[in-house]
mmCIF file of C-alpha atoms in Angstrom:
data_model
loop_
_atom_site.group_PDB
_atom_site.id
_atom_site.type_symbol
_atom_site.label_atom_id
_atom_site.label_comp_id
_atom_site.label_asym_id
_atom_site.label_seq_id
_atom_site.Cartn_x
_atom_site.Cartn_y
_atom_site.Cartn_z
ATOM 1 C CA MET A 751 26.501 13.773 10.981
ATOM 2 C CA LYS A 752 26.659 17.827 10.032
ATOM 3 C CA ALA A 753 26.792 20.037 12.573
ATOM 4 C CA SER A 754 23.375 21.759 11.837
ATOM 5 C CA THR A 755 21.599 18.569 11.622
ATOM 6 C CA ARG A 756 18.298 18.608 13.972
ATOM 7 C CA PHE A 757 18.009 15.111 13.980
ATOM 8 C CA ARG A 758 19.022 11.412 12.162
ATOM 9 C CA VAL A 759 16.415 9.392 10.553
ATOM 10 C CA VAL A 760 16.787 5.788 9.592
ATOM 11 C CA ILE A 761 14.195 4.306 6.799
ATOM 12 C CA CYS A 762 13.669 0.347 6.597
ATOM 13 C CA GLY A 763 12.756 -0.372 3.280
ATOM 14 C CA ALA A 764 13.348 1.082 -0.065
ATOM 15 C CA GLY A 765 9.822 0.251 -1.333
ATOM 16 C CA ILE A 766 7.158 3.372 -2.519
ATOM 17 C CA GLY A 767 6.451 4.296 1.121
ATOM 18 C CA GLY A 768 10.223 4.492 2.244
ATOM 19 C CA LEU A 769 11.405 6.212 -1.105
ATOM 20 C CA THR A 770 8.632 8.532 -1.002
ATOM 21 C CA ALA A 771 9.890 9.380 2.607
ATOM 22 C CA ALA A 772 12.826 10.040 2.114
ATOM 23 C CA VAL A 773 11.925 12.083 -0.955
ATOM 24 C CA ALA A 774 9.918 14.005 1.044
ATOM 25 C CA LEU A 775 12.090 14.354 3.963
ATOM 26 C CA SER A 776 14.940 15.688 1.815
ATOM 27 C CA ALA A 777 13.019 18.970 1.542
ATOM 28 C CA TYR A 778 14.732 19.496 4.908
ATOM 29 C CA SER A 779 18.216 20.268 4.683
ATOM 30 C CA ASP A 780 18.909 19.667 8.637
ATOM 31 C CA ILE A 781 17.403 16.655 8.472
ATOM 32 C CA ASP A 782 19.857 13.443 7.827
ATOM 33 C CA ILE A 783 18.640 10.603 5.990
ATOM 34 C CA GLU A 784 19.508 6.971 5.373
ATOM 35 C CA ILE A 785 17.702 3.991 3.916
ATOM 36 C CA TYR A 786 18.547 0.186 4.785
ATOM 37 C CA GLU A 787 17.117 -2.010 2.095
ATOM 38 C CA ALA A 788 17.192 -5.798 2.535
ATOM 39 C CA ALA A 789 17.600 -6.294 -1.206
ATOM 40 C CA ALA A 790 21.185 -6.612 -2.407
ATOM 41 C CA GLU A 791 20.135 -3.611 -5.032
ATOM 42 C CA LEU A 792 17.851 -0.846 -5.430
ATOM 43 C CA ALA A 793 16.015 -2.876 -7.995
ATOM 44 C CA GLU A 794 12.936 -1.541 -9.808
ATOM 45 C CA VAL A 795 10.401 -4.344 -9.582
ATOM 46 C CA GLY A 796 6.736 -5.648 -9.604
ATOM 47 C CA ALA A 797 3.503 -5.276 -11.687
ATOM 48 C CA GLY A 798 1.156 -2.456 -12.066
ATOM 49 C CA ILE A 799 -0.220 -0.039 -9.074
ATOM 50 C CA GLY A 800 -2.859 3.164 -9.035
ATOM 51 C CA ILE A 801 -2.653 6.326 -7.597
ATOM 52 C CA PHE A 802 -6.465 8.525 -7.045
ATOM 53 C CA PRO A 803 -6.793 12.392 -6.961
ATOM 54 C CA ARG A 804 -6.385 12.313 -3.324
ATOM 55 C CA PRO A 805 -2.749 11.030 -3.143
ATOM 56 C CA TRP A 806 -1.953 12.468 -6.477
ATOM 57 C CA GLU A 807 -1.748 16.021 -4.895
ATOM 58 C CA ILE A 808 1.379 14.535 -3.215
ATOM 59 C CA ILE A 809 2.505 13.688 -6.476
ATOM 60 C CA GLN A 810 2.108 17.246 -7.428
ATOM 61 C CA LYS A 811 3.430 18.593 -4.004
ATOM 62 C CA LEU A 812 6.333 16.637 -4.270
ATOM 63 C CA GLY A 813 7.269 18.133 -8.019
ATOM 64 C CA LEU A 814 6.858 14.532 -9.737
ATOM 65 C CA GLU A 815 4.065 15.086 -11.503
ATOM 66 C CA LYS A 816 5.771 15.900 -14.825
ATOM 67 C CA GLU A 817 8.281 12.993 -14.971
ATOM 68 C CA LEU A 818 5.571 10.386 -13.877
ATOM 69 C CA LEU A 819 3.001 11.364 -16.766
ATOM 70 C CA GLN A 820 5.765 10.494 -18.911
ATOM 71 C CA TYR A 821 4.944 6.815 -18.014
ATOM 72 C CA THR A 822 1.090 6.190 -18.279
ATOM 73 C CA GLU A 823 -1.459 6.422 -21.146
ATOM 74 C CA VAL A 824 -4.378 7.700 -18.554
ATOM 75 C CA LYS A 825 -4.722 11.666 -19.217
ATOM 76 C CA ARG A 826 -5.528 13.792 -16.014
ATOM 77 C CA ARG A 827 -8.378 14.976 -15.317
ATOM 78 C CA GLU A 828 -10.380 16.158 -12.022
ATOM 79 C CA GLY A 829 -13.567 14.462 -10.656
ATOM 80 C CA PRO A 830 -14.324 10.800 -9.498
ATOM 81 C CA GLY A 831 -12.840 7.537 -10.886
ATOM 82 C CA ASN A 832 -9.464 9.388 -11.875
ATOM 83 C CA LEU A 833 -7.410 6.434 -11.652
ATOM 84 C CA MET A 834 -3.545 7.273 -12.750
ATOM 85 C CA LEU A 835 -1.996 3.747 -13.534
ATOM 86 C CA PHE A 836 1.570 3.167 -13.865
ATOM 87 C CA HIS A 837 4.362 0.304 -14.116
ATOM 88 C CA ARG A 838 5.677 -0.112 -10.729
ATOM 89 C CA ALA A 839 9.182 -0.344 -11.676
ATOM 90 C CA ASP A 840 8.695 3.018 -13.380
ATOM 91 C CA PHE A 841 7.102 4.493 -10.532
ATOM 92 C CA GLN A 842 10.097 3.760 -8.351
ATOM 93 C CA LYS A 843 12.571 4.566 -11.141
ATOM 94 C CA VAL A 844 11.220 8.480 -10.477
ATOM 95 C CA LEU A 845 11.509 8.210 -6.810
ATOM 96 C CA LEU A 846 15.135 7.083 -6.793
ATOM 97 C CA ARG A 847 16.115 9.564 -9.396
ATOM 98 C CA ARG A 848 15.048 12.057 -7.029
ATOM 99 C CA LEU A 849 17.313 10.672 -4.018
ATOM 100 C CA PRO A 850 19.453 13.782 -2.950
ATOM 101 C CA LYS A 851 23.442 12.599 -2.819
ATOM 102 C CA SER A 852 23.086 12.951 0.609
ATOM 103 C CA CYS A 853 20.630 10.862 1.299
ATOM 104 C CA LYS A 854 22.679 7.479 1.641
ATOM 105 C CA THR A 855 21.702 4.311 0.692
ATOM 106 C CA HIS A 856 22.645 0.489 2.361
ATOM 107 C CA CYS A 857 21.615 -2.624 0.542
ATOM 108 C CA SER A 858 21.559 -6.316 2.068
ATOM 109 C CA LYS A 859 20.456 -4.806 5.245
ATOM 110 C CA ARG A 860 17.888 -6.634 6.605
ATOM 111 C CA LEU A 861 16.308 -5.576 10.055
ATOM 112 C CA ARG A 862 17.133 -8.291 12.790
ATOM 113 C CA SER A 863 16.319 -5.735 15.739
ATOM 114 C CA TYR A 864 16.237 -2.342 17.217
ATOM 115 C CA SER A 865 16.240 -0.732 20.973
ATOM 116 C CA GLN A 866 15.615 2.531 22.505
ATOM 117 C CA ARG A 867 15.262 4.153 26.050
ATOM 118 C CA LEU A 868 13.908 7.179 27.473
ATOM 119 C CA SER A 869 16.448 9.113 26.174
ATOM 120 C CA GLY A 870 18.891 8.897 23.798
ATOM 121 C CA PRO A 871 19.467 7.347 19.964
ATOM 122 C CA ILE A 872 17.773 4.274 19.046
ATOM 123 C CA GLU A 873 20.309 1.338 18.096
ATOM 124 C CA VAL A 874 19.122 -0.468 14.929
ATOM 125 C CA VAL A 875 21.046 -3.980 14.339
ATOM 126 C CA PHE A 876 20.897 -6.199 11.133
ATOM 127 C CA GLU A 877 21.036 -9.534 10.734
ATOM 128 C CA ASP A 878 24.484 -9.156 9.056
ATOM 129 C CA GLY A 879 25.967 -8.066 12.394
ATOM 130 C CA SER A 880 26.132 -4.258 11.416
ATOM 131 C CA SER A 881 24.483 -1.694 13.300
ATOM 132 C CA THR A 882 23.877 2.256 13.030
ATOM 133 C CA THR A 883 21.902 4.489 15.320
ATOM 134 C CA CYS A 884 18.986 7.357 14.713
ATOM 135 C CA ASP A 885 16.343 9.430 16.209
ATOM 136 C CA VAL A 886 13.570 8.019 14.296
ATOM 137 C CA LEU A 887 13.233 5.115 12.865
ATOM 138 C CA ILE A 888 10.829 4.472 10.030
ATOM 139 C CA GLY A 889 9.083 0.962 9.445
ATOM 140 C CA ALA A 890 8.633 0.553 5.540
ATOM 141 C CA ASP A 891 9.949 -2.900 5.613
ATOM 142 C CA GLY A 892 6.981 -4.821 4.073
ATOM 143 C CA LEU A 893 4.359 -7.271 5.230
ATOM 144 C CA LYS A 894 6.799 -9.354 6.962
ATOM 145 C CA SER A 895 7.984 -6.037 8.521
ATOM 146 C CA ALA A 896 10.456 -6.512 11.495
ATOM 147 C CA VAL A 897 9.920 -2.736 12.617
ATOM 148 C CA ARG A 898 6.449 -4.083 13.264
ATOM 149 C CA LYS A 899 7.186 -7.003 15.371
ATOM 150 C CA GLY A 900 9.534 -4.839 17.288
ATOM 151 C CA VAL A 901 6.795 -2.403 17.934
ATOM 152 C CA LEU A 902 4.529 -4.675 19.358
ATOM 153 C CA ARG A 903 6.967 -6.427 21.288
ATOM 154 C CA GLU A 904 8.355 -3.040 22.622
ATOM 155 C CA LYS A 905 4.689 -2.455 23.460
ATOM 156 C CA ALA A 906 3.910 -5.881 24.878
ATOM 157 C CA ASP A 907 6.855 -6.026 27.319
ATOM 158 C CA TRP A 908 5.757 -2.487 28.495
ATOM 159 C CA ALA A 909 2.656 -3.467 29.217
ATOM 160 C CA ARG A 910 3.867 -6.211 31.439
ATOM 161 C CA SER A 911 6.266 -4.666 33.140
ATOM 162 C CA GLU A 912 3.460 -2.563 34.182
ATOM 163 C CA GLY A 913 1.332 -5.187 35.226
ATOM 164 C CA ARG A 914 -1.335 -4.718 32.183
ATOM 165 C CA ARG A 915 -1.261 -8.418 30.960
ATOM 166 C CA GLY A 916 -4.252 -8.226 29.246
ATOM 167 C CA GLU A 917 -2.750 -5.193 27.128
ATOM 168 C CA ALA A 918 0.100 -7.196 26.973
ATOM 169 C CA SER A 919 -1.295 -10.016 25.146
ATOM 170 C CA TYR A 920 -3.480 -7.946 22.864
ATOM 171 C CA HIS A 921 -0.135 -6.403 21.411
ATOM 172 C CA GLU A 922 1.265 -10.002 20.989
ATOM 173 C CA SER A 923 -1.822 -11.001 19.104
ATOM 174 C CA LEU A 924 -1.241 -8.649 16.314
ATOM 175 C CA GLY A 925 2.273 -10.001 15.229
ATOM 176 C CA ASP A 926 1.566 -12.137 12.683
ATOM 177 C CA PRO A 927 -0.560 -11.503 9.394
ATOM 178 C CA VAL A 928 -3.444 -13.645 8.594
ATOM 179 C CA TRP A 929 -4.747 -14.854 5.390
ATOM 180 C CA SER A 930 -7.878 -13.176 3.755
ATOM 181 C CA GLY A 931 -9.078 -16.184 1.924
ATOM 182 C CA THR A 932 -8.097 -14.632 -1.369
ATOM 183 C CA ASN A 933 -5.319 -15.427 -3.760
ATOM 184 C CA ALA A 934 -4.224 -12.899 -6.504
ATOM 185 C CA TYR A 935 -2.636 -14.150 -9.553
ATOM 186 C CA ARG A 936 -0.744 -11.345 -11.473
ATOM 187 C CA ALA A 937 0.752 -11.407 -14.734
ATOM 188 C CA LEU A 938 2.107 -8.472 -17.393
ATOM 189 C CA ILE A 939 0.437 -9.785 -20.782
ATOM 190 C CA PRO A 940 2.586 -8.163 -23.936
ATOM 191 C CA THR A 941 0.081 -6.155 -25.540
ATOM 192 C CA GLU A 942 0.853 -7.888 -29.167
ATOM 193 C CA ALA A 943 -0.138 -10.947 -27.553
ATOM 194 C CA LEU A 944 -3.771 -9.919 -26.708
ATOM 195 C CA LYS A 945 -3.748 -8.064 -29.786
ATOM 196 C CA ARG A 946 -2.960 -11.331 -31.621
ATOM 197 C CA SER A 947 -5.671 -13.526 -29.415
ATOM 198 C CA PHE A 948 -8.259 -10.622 -29.351
ATOM 199 C CA PRO A 949 -7.552 -7.558 -31.880
ATOM 200 C CA ASP A 950 -10.309 -5.159 -30.343
ATOM 201 C CA HIS A 951 -10.143 -6.413 -26.692
ATOM 202 C CA LYS A 952 -11.539 -3.354 -24.713
ATOM 203 C CA ILE A 953 -8.662 -3.574 -22.020
ATOM 204 C CA LEU A 954 -6.156 -2.536 -24.869
ATOM 205 C CA SER A 955 -7.796 1.202 -24.690
ATOM 206 C CA ARG A 956 -9.478 1.181 -20.885
ATOM 207 C CA PRO A 957 -9.061 -0.541 -17.791
ATOM 208 C CA THR A 958 -12.225 -2.958 -16.960
ATOM 209 C CA GLN A 959 -13.233 -5.087 -14.322
ATOM 210 C CA TYR A 960 -15.121 -8.594 -14.528
ATOM 211 C CA LEU A 961 -17.085 -9.331 -11.821
ATOM 212 C CA GLY A 962 -18.783 -12.566 -10.559
ATOM 213 C CA LYS A 963 -19.248 -15.140 -7.959
ATOM 214 C CA ASN A 964 -16.179 -15.937 -5.468
ATOM 215 C CA GLY A 965 -13.643 -14.235 -7.937
ATOM 216 C CA TYR A 966 -13.110 -10.981 -10.225
ATOM 217 C CA ILE A 967 -10.570 -10.272 -12.970
ATOM 218 C CA ILE A 968 -8.838 -6.491 -13.372
ATOM 219 C CA ALA A 969 -6.952 -5.701 -16.196
ATOM 220 C CA TYR A 970 -5.242 -2.327 -17.276
ATOM 221 C CA PRO A 971 -2.510 -1.028 -19.754
ATOM 222 C CA ILE A 972 0.496 0.126 -18.273
ATOM 223 C CA ALA A 973 4.405 0.932 -19.428
ATOM 224 C CA GLN A 974 2.980 3.103 -22.179
ATOM 225 C CA GLY A 975 1.105 0.670 -23.927
ATOM 226 C CA LYS A 976 3.671 -2.162 -23.884
ATOM 227 C CA PHE A 977 1.602 -4.098 -21.235
ATOM 228 C CA VAL A 978 -1.343 -4.835 -19.854
ATOM 229 C CA ASN A 979 -1.459 -5.393 -16.004
ATOM 230 C CA PHE A 980 -3.464 -8.558 -15.451
ATOM 231 C CA VAL A 981 -4.541 -10.002 -11.790
ATOM 232 C CA ALA A 982 -7.400 -12.146 -11.440
ATOM 233 C CA PHE A 983 -8.664 -12.913 -7.425
ATOM 234 C CA THR A 984 -9.939 -16.400 -6.248
ATOM 235 C CA ALA A 985 -12.110 -15.695 -3.148
ATOM 236 C CA ARG A 986 -12.861 -17.894 -0.228
ATOM 237 C CA HIS A 987 -14.363 -15.914 2.471
ATOM 238 C CA ASP A 988 -14.961 -19.150 4.766
ATOM 239 C CA LEU A 989 -11.131 -19.166 5.013
ATOM 240 C CA GLU A 990 -10.730 -15.531 5.907
ATOM 241 C CA ASN A 991 -8.418 -15.058 8.869
ATOM 242 C CA SER A 992 -6.737 -18.710 8.855
ATOM 243 C CA THR A 993 -3.393 -19.431 8.178
ATOM 244 C CA PHE A 994 -2.335 -20.340 4.363
ATOM 245 C CA LYS A 995 -0.273 -23.366 3.809
ATOM 246 C CA GLY A 996 2.108 -22.715 1.542
ATOM 247 C CA ASN A 997 4.492 -20.134 0.055
ATOM 248 C CA TRP A 998 2.664 -16.457 0.276
ATOM 249 C CA MET A 999 4.153 -15.683 -3.257
ATOM 250 C CA THR A 1000 5.231 -17.739 -5.948
ATOM 251 C CA LYS A 1001 5.488 -18.673 -9.923
ATOM 252 C CA THR A 1002 2.466 -20.713 -10.690
ATOM 253 C CA ASN A 1003 0.532 -21.880 -13.695
ATOM 254 C CA ARG A 1004 -2.782 -20.557 -14.949
ATOM 255 C CA ALA A 1005 -4.416 -23.790 -14.503
ATOM 256 C CA GLU A 1006 -4.229 -23.251 -11.212
ATOM 257 C CA PHE A 1007 -7.062 -20.383 -11.823
ATOM 258 C CA SER A 1008 -8.637 -20.656 -14.514
ATOM 259 C CA GLY A 1009 -11.221 -23.254 -13.924
ATOM 260 C CA LEU A 1010 -13.230 -20.388 -11.896
ATOM 261 C CA PHE A 1011 -13.508 -18.680 -14.612
ATOM 262 C CA THR A 1012 -14.322 -20.884 -17.354
ATOM 263 C CA ASP A 1013 -17.791 -20.039 -18.369
ATOM 264 C CA TRP A 1014 -16.994 -16.226 -18.359
ATOM 265 C CA GLU A 1015 -17.139 -13.824 -21.423
ATOM 266 C CA PRO A 1016 -14.909 -14.362 -24.420
ATOM 267 C CA GLU A 1017 -13.119 -11.121 -23.375
ATOM 268 C CA VAL A 1018 -11.937 -13.048 -20.178
ATOM 269 C CA GLN A 1019 -10.913 -16.171 -21.757
ATOM 270 C CA ALA A 1020 -8.664 -14.196 -24.227
ATOM 271 C CA LEU A 1021 -6.699 -12.858 -21.342
ATOM 272 C CA ILE A 1022 -6.751 -16.003 -19.547
ATOM 273 C CA SER A 1023 -5.144 -17.248 -22.713
ATOM 274 C CA CYS A 1024 -2.726 -15.127 -22.711
ATOM 275 C CA VAL A 1025 -1.121 -15.601 -19.133
ATOM 276 C CA GLU A 1026 2.337 -17.146 -18.943
ATOM 277 C CA ASP A 1027 3.709 -18.079 -15.203
ATOM 278 C CA PRO A 1028 1.546 -15.808 -13.355
ATOM 279 C CA LEU A 1029 2.565 -14.719 -9.685
ATOM 280 C CA ARG A 1030 0.206 -16.333 -7.103
ATOM 281 C CA TRP A 1031 0.026 -14.117 -4.111
ATOM 282 C CA ALA A 1032 -1.773 -15.154 -1.284
ATOM 283 C CA VAL A 1033 -3.501 -11.893 0.217
ATOM 284 C CA HIS A 1034 -2.515 -11.384 3.589
ATOM 285 C CA THR A 1035 -4.239 -8.823 5.916
ATOM 286 C CA SER A 1036 -3.293 -7.702 9.854
ATOM 287 C CA LYS A 1037 -5.649 -6.777 12.892
ATOM 288 C CA PRO A 1038 -5.616 -2.855 12.932
ATOM 289 C CA LEU A 1039 -3.188 -1.340 15.466
ATOM 290 C CA ASN A 1040 -4.032 0.886 18.276
ATOM 291 C CA SER A 1041 -0.685 3.121 17.441
ATOM 292 C CA PHE A 1042 1.450 3.559 14.539
ATOM 293 C CA ILE A 1043 4.132 4.692 16.585
ATOM 294 C CA SER A 1044 6.279 3.429 19.678
ATOM 295 C CA GLY A 1045 8.580 6.090 21.017
ATOM 296 C CA GLY A 1046 10.706 7.313 18.431
ATOM 297 C CA VAL A 1047 9.646 4.676 15.774
ATOM 298 C CA ALA A 1048 7.049 4.733 13.538
ATOM 299 C CA LEU A 1049 5.246 2.198 10.875
ATOM 300 C CA ILE A 1050 4.115 4.131 7.440
ATOM 301 C CA ALA A 1051 2.173 2.468 4.583
ATOM 302 C CA PHE A 1052 1.068 -0.418 3.428
ATOM 303 C CA PRO A 1053 1.492 -3.492 4.699
ATOM 304 C CA GLN A 1054 3.458 -2.335 7.822
ATOM 305 C CA ALA A 1055 1.349 -0.106 9.578
ATOM 306 C CA HIS A 1056 -2.193 -1.369 8.077
ATOM 307 C CA ALA A 1057 -1.924 -4.670 5.986
ATOM 308 C CA MET A 1058 -4.695 -4.535 3.869
ATOM 309 C CA ALA A 1059 -6.378 -6.141 1.020
ATOM 310 C CA PRO A 1060 -5.955 -4.429 -2.619
ATOM 311 C CA HIS A 1061 -9.589 -4.122 -3.155
ATOM 312 C CA GLN A 1062 -9.676 -0.604 -3.549
ATOM 313 C CA GLY A 1063 -5.913 -0.164 -5.350
ATOM 314 C CA SER A 1064 -5.069 2.011 -2.586
ATOM 315 C CA GLY A 1065 -1.786 0.338 -1.661
ATOM 316 C CA ALA A 1066 0.460 2.919 -2.686
ATOM 317 C CA GLY A 1067 -1.433 5.731 -2.055
ATOM 318 C CA GLN A 1068 -2.022 5.128 1.480
ATOM 319 C CA ALA A 1069 2.186 4.923 1.602
ATOM 320 C CA LEU A 1070 2.567 8.440 -0.358
ATOM 321 C CA GLU A 1071 -0.028 9.670 2.267
ATOM 322 C CA ASP A 1072 1.707 8.164 5.474
ATOM 323 C CA ALA A 1073 4.861 9.173 4.284
ATOM 324 C CA TYR A 1074 3.854 13.009 3.115
ATOM 325 C CA ILE A 1075 2.092 13.651 6.520
ATOM 326 C CA LEU A 1076 4.973 12.106 8.577
ATOM 327 C CA ALA A 1077 7.470 14.396 6.980
ATOM 328 C CA THR A 1078 5.109 17.426 7.517
ATOM 329 C CA VAL A 1079 5.720 16.770 10.664
ATOM 330 C CA LEU A 1080 8.943 15.914 10.960
ATOM 331 C CA GLY A 1081 9.879 18.849 8.921
ATOM 332 C CA HIS A 1082 8.215 21.633 10.877
ATOM 333 C CA PRO A 1083 10.278 23.955 12.595
ATOM 334 C CA SER A 1084 9.125 23.283 15.712
ATOM 335 C CA THR A 1085 10.224 19.167 15.798
ATOM 336 C CA THR A 1086 13.455 18.664 17.489
ATOM 337 C CA LYS A 1087 15.143 16.108 19.373
ATOM 338 C CA ASP A 1088 13.303 17.073 22.468
ATOM 339 C CA THR A 1089 9.717 17.514 20.989
ATOM 340 C CA LEU A 1090 9.795 14.381 18.230
ATOM 341 C CA HIS A 1091 7.327 12.204 20.063
ATOM 342 C CA ARG A 1092 4.795 15.086 20.125
ATOM 343 C CA ALA A 1093 5.446 15.072 16.249
ATOM 344 C CA LEU A 1094 5.023 11.412 16.119
ATOM 345 C CA ASP A 1095 2.253 11.671 17.919
ATOM 346 C CA ILE A 1096 0.265 14.081 15.781
ATOM 347 C CA PHE A 1097 1.308 12.078 13.012
ATOM 348 C CA ASP A 1098 -0.582 8.474 14.607
ATOM 349 C CA GLN A 1099 -3.360 11.171 15.329
ATOM 350 C CA ILE A 1100 -3.914 12.041 11.641
ATOM 351 C CA ARG A 1101 -3.124 9.080 9.508
ATOM 352 C CA ARG A 1102 -4.131 5.878 11.825
ATOM 353 C CA PRO A 1103 -7.982 6.508 11.618
ATOM 354 C CA PRO A 1104 -8.199 7.287 7.943
ATOM 355 C CA ALA A 1105 -5.800 4.314 6.816
ATOM 356 C CA GLN A 1106 -7.743 1.944 9.018
ATOM 357 C CA GLN A 1107 -11.041 3.148 7.235
ATOM 358 C CA VAL A 1108 -9.598 2.350 3.963
ATOM 359 C CA ALA A 1109 -8.591 -0.893 4.764
ATOM 360 C CA GLU A 1110 -12.061 -1.409 5.981
ATOM 361 C CA ASN A 1111 -13.309 -0.410 2.958
ATOM 362 C CA SER A 1112 -10.894 -2.397 0.961
ATOM 363 C CA ARG A 1113 -12.733 -5.261 2.734
ATOM 364 C CA ARG A 1114 -15.910 -4.627 1.576
ATOM 365 C CA ALA A 1115 -14.753 -3.750 -1.821
ATOM 366 C CA GLY A 1116 -13.574 -7.578 -1.949
ATOM 367 C CA GLN A 1117 -16.936 -8.771 -0.897
ATOM 368 C CA ILE A 1118 -19.277 -6.571 -3.248
ATOM 369 C CA PHE A 1119 -16.407 -7.384 -6.429
ATOM 370 C CA THR A 1120 -16.797 -11.162 -5.709
ATOM 371 C CA LEU A 1121 -20.887 -11.186 -4.871
ATOM 372 C CA HIS A 1122 -20.012 -12.446 -1.591
ATOM 373 C CA GLY A 1123 -23.685 -13.023 0.235
ATOM 374 C CA LEU A 1124 -25.552 -12.894 -2.674
ATOM 375 C CA ASN A 1125 -27.632 -15.232 -4.694
ATOM 376 C CA LEU A 1126 -28.479 -13.763 -8.136
ATOM 377 C CA ASP A 1127 -30.100 -17.238 -9.392
ATOM 378 C CA GLY A 1128 -33.739 -17.249 -10.298
ATOM 379 C CA LEU A 1129 -34.400 -13.199 -9.813
ATOM 380 C CA SER A 1130 -36.158 -11.756 -12.726
ATOM 381 C CA ASN A 1131 -34.283 -9.043 -14.869
ATOM 382 C CA ASN A 1132 -35.607 -6.185 -12.452
ATOM 383 C CA ALA A 1133 -34.882 -7.567 -9.467
ATOM 384 C CA LEU A 1134 -31.389 -8.246 -10.692
ATOM 385 C CA PHE A 1135 -31.229 -4.538 -12.038
ATOM 386 C CA THR A 1136 -32.297 -3.465 -8.441
ATOM 387 C CA LYS A 1137 -30.276 -5.586 -6.443
ATOM 388 C CA LEU A 1138 -26.797 -4.793 -8.765
ATOM 389 C CA LYS A 1139 -27.921 -0.952 -8.924
ATOM 390 C CA SER A 1140 -27.892 -1.294 -4.889
ATOM 391 C CA LEU A 1141 -24.389 -2.807 -5.061
ATOM 392 C CA SER A 1142 -22.998 -0.213 -7.500
ATOM 393 C CA GLU A 1143 -24.307 2.749 -5.120
ATOM 394 C CA GLU A 1144 -22.347 0.820 -2.089
ATOM 395 C CA PHE A 1145 -19.611 0.467 -4.240
ATOM 396 C CA ILE A 1146 -19.359 4.090 -4.738
ATOM 397 C CA LYS A 1147 -19.958 5.614 -1.432
ATOM 398 C CA ILE A 1148 -16.846 3.333 -0.218
ATOM 399 C CA TRP A 1149 -14.808 4.907 -2.847
ATOM 400 C CA GLU A 1150 -15.753 8.509 -3.105
ATOM 401 C CA TRP A 1151 -13.392 9.659 -0.427
ATOM 402 C CA THR A 1152 -10.635 9.543 -3.065
ATOM 403 C CA TRP A 1153 -11.727 12.028 -4.624
ATOM 404 C CA THR A 1154 -13.872 14.271 -2.211
ATOM 405 C CA THR A 1155 -11.168 14.428 0.353
ATOM 406 C CA SER A 1156 -8.007 16.080 0.095
ATOM 407 C CA ILE A 1157 -4.747 15.255 1.563
ATOM 408 C CA GLU A 1158 -4.515 19.087 2.200
ATOM 409 C CA GLU A 1159 -6.946 18.993 5.119
ATOM 410 C CA SER A 1160 -4.863 16.492 6.629
ATOM 411 C CA ARG A 1161 -1.627 18.412 6.426
ATOM 412 C CA ARG A 1162 -3.492 21.739 7.914
ATOM 413 C CA GLU A 1163 -4.464 19.468 10.465
ATOM 414 C CA ALA A 1164 -1.267 18.129 11.304
ATOM 415 C CA ILE A 1165 0.260 22.245 11.380
ATOM 416 C CA ARG A 1166 -2.459 23.214 13.233
ATOM 417 C CA LEU A 1167 -1.903 20.429 16.191
ATOM 418 C CA LEU A 1168 2.068 21.169 16.030
ATOM 419 C CA GLU A 1169 1.561 24.877 16.582
ATOM 420 C CA SER A 1170 -1.237 24.629 19.251
#
């Protein structure tokens, strides 16, 4: 660590949240940054992701816009509904290229545990027996986050040591994610295959959703038109918050989900016929935390801090927002080793309420898309139109934050609190 270093940050996880945090923090040369990733290599993986106007501001502020625009067919425009679409691998590739040489990265480092005291560094221990120390530990290590479990265990232990048994039980109850009752079947369809099956398919030129009872499909072109990102959702709302039996993520076949969509329009049948070896993802969520921080530890991003359903397409965007605001408070000149806890508390004040609202919005969007609680059978055309119009209005209302609010408002408020 350089003599001029203010403090040292360790990031567990090299997904979009962890990499964005590293890129944003690299603007501050006096902060030492290291990334520890459980995977054997920093590979670009995944399917499609979308970025709405609010988090896109962060892309612009970090100087990533020009490079990222080379990887999408979507044209940037201001206003409602402008969702920038990417192959996750392309997005990660851009972030990886922006990591400075001073940011050390370590692979095959799965976190086992961490420990911290009232003063002194945080000790971080990995499954291979190696360890390191830091002043700030950022948890960006996935749905089964070891950092999140450590935060909850720590909070429960502190509460129990002070005789607050009810609070200790509450923290312990937040540990494991629960199944949302929904499965997502994801696949990348070669564009040429879809063209042969359905030459004038609307998906070839624009993103489209198909909605229906207990399921929906979303698809859009990515990777400069080489592939169509396909996701089919099947919902059992009566099983929400239950335990999923089986692997949370596994390869399967289209027969597992296609039956729900048998009577849907020809466009849907054409898409499904092109799906090969889909990945089934049992969508899990977690109960909302009463804090994203614990001492010198901060949880960022979906799904560590706020595991949400993907129905608002905001997982990547929330990761960007968490990383950017956390870097803002840590990088501020007033933040030193002595004031780290105050800075992290401000991060929690700024990010937790809106992130948890997005999670709730996403849950409601999933209900709307699958017509949950609605019986549309036997309605007249006028009654059906009125019902669907009402759903459309609610849909727009829970989405409008993506274009009517700005991350700049959050940044300014964070700085105001730091300087007050």
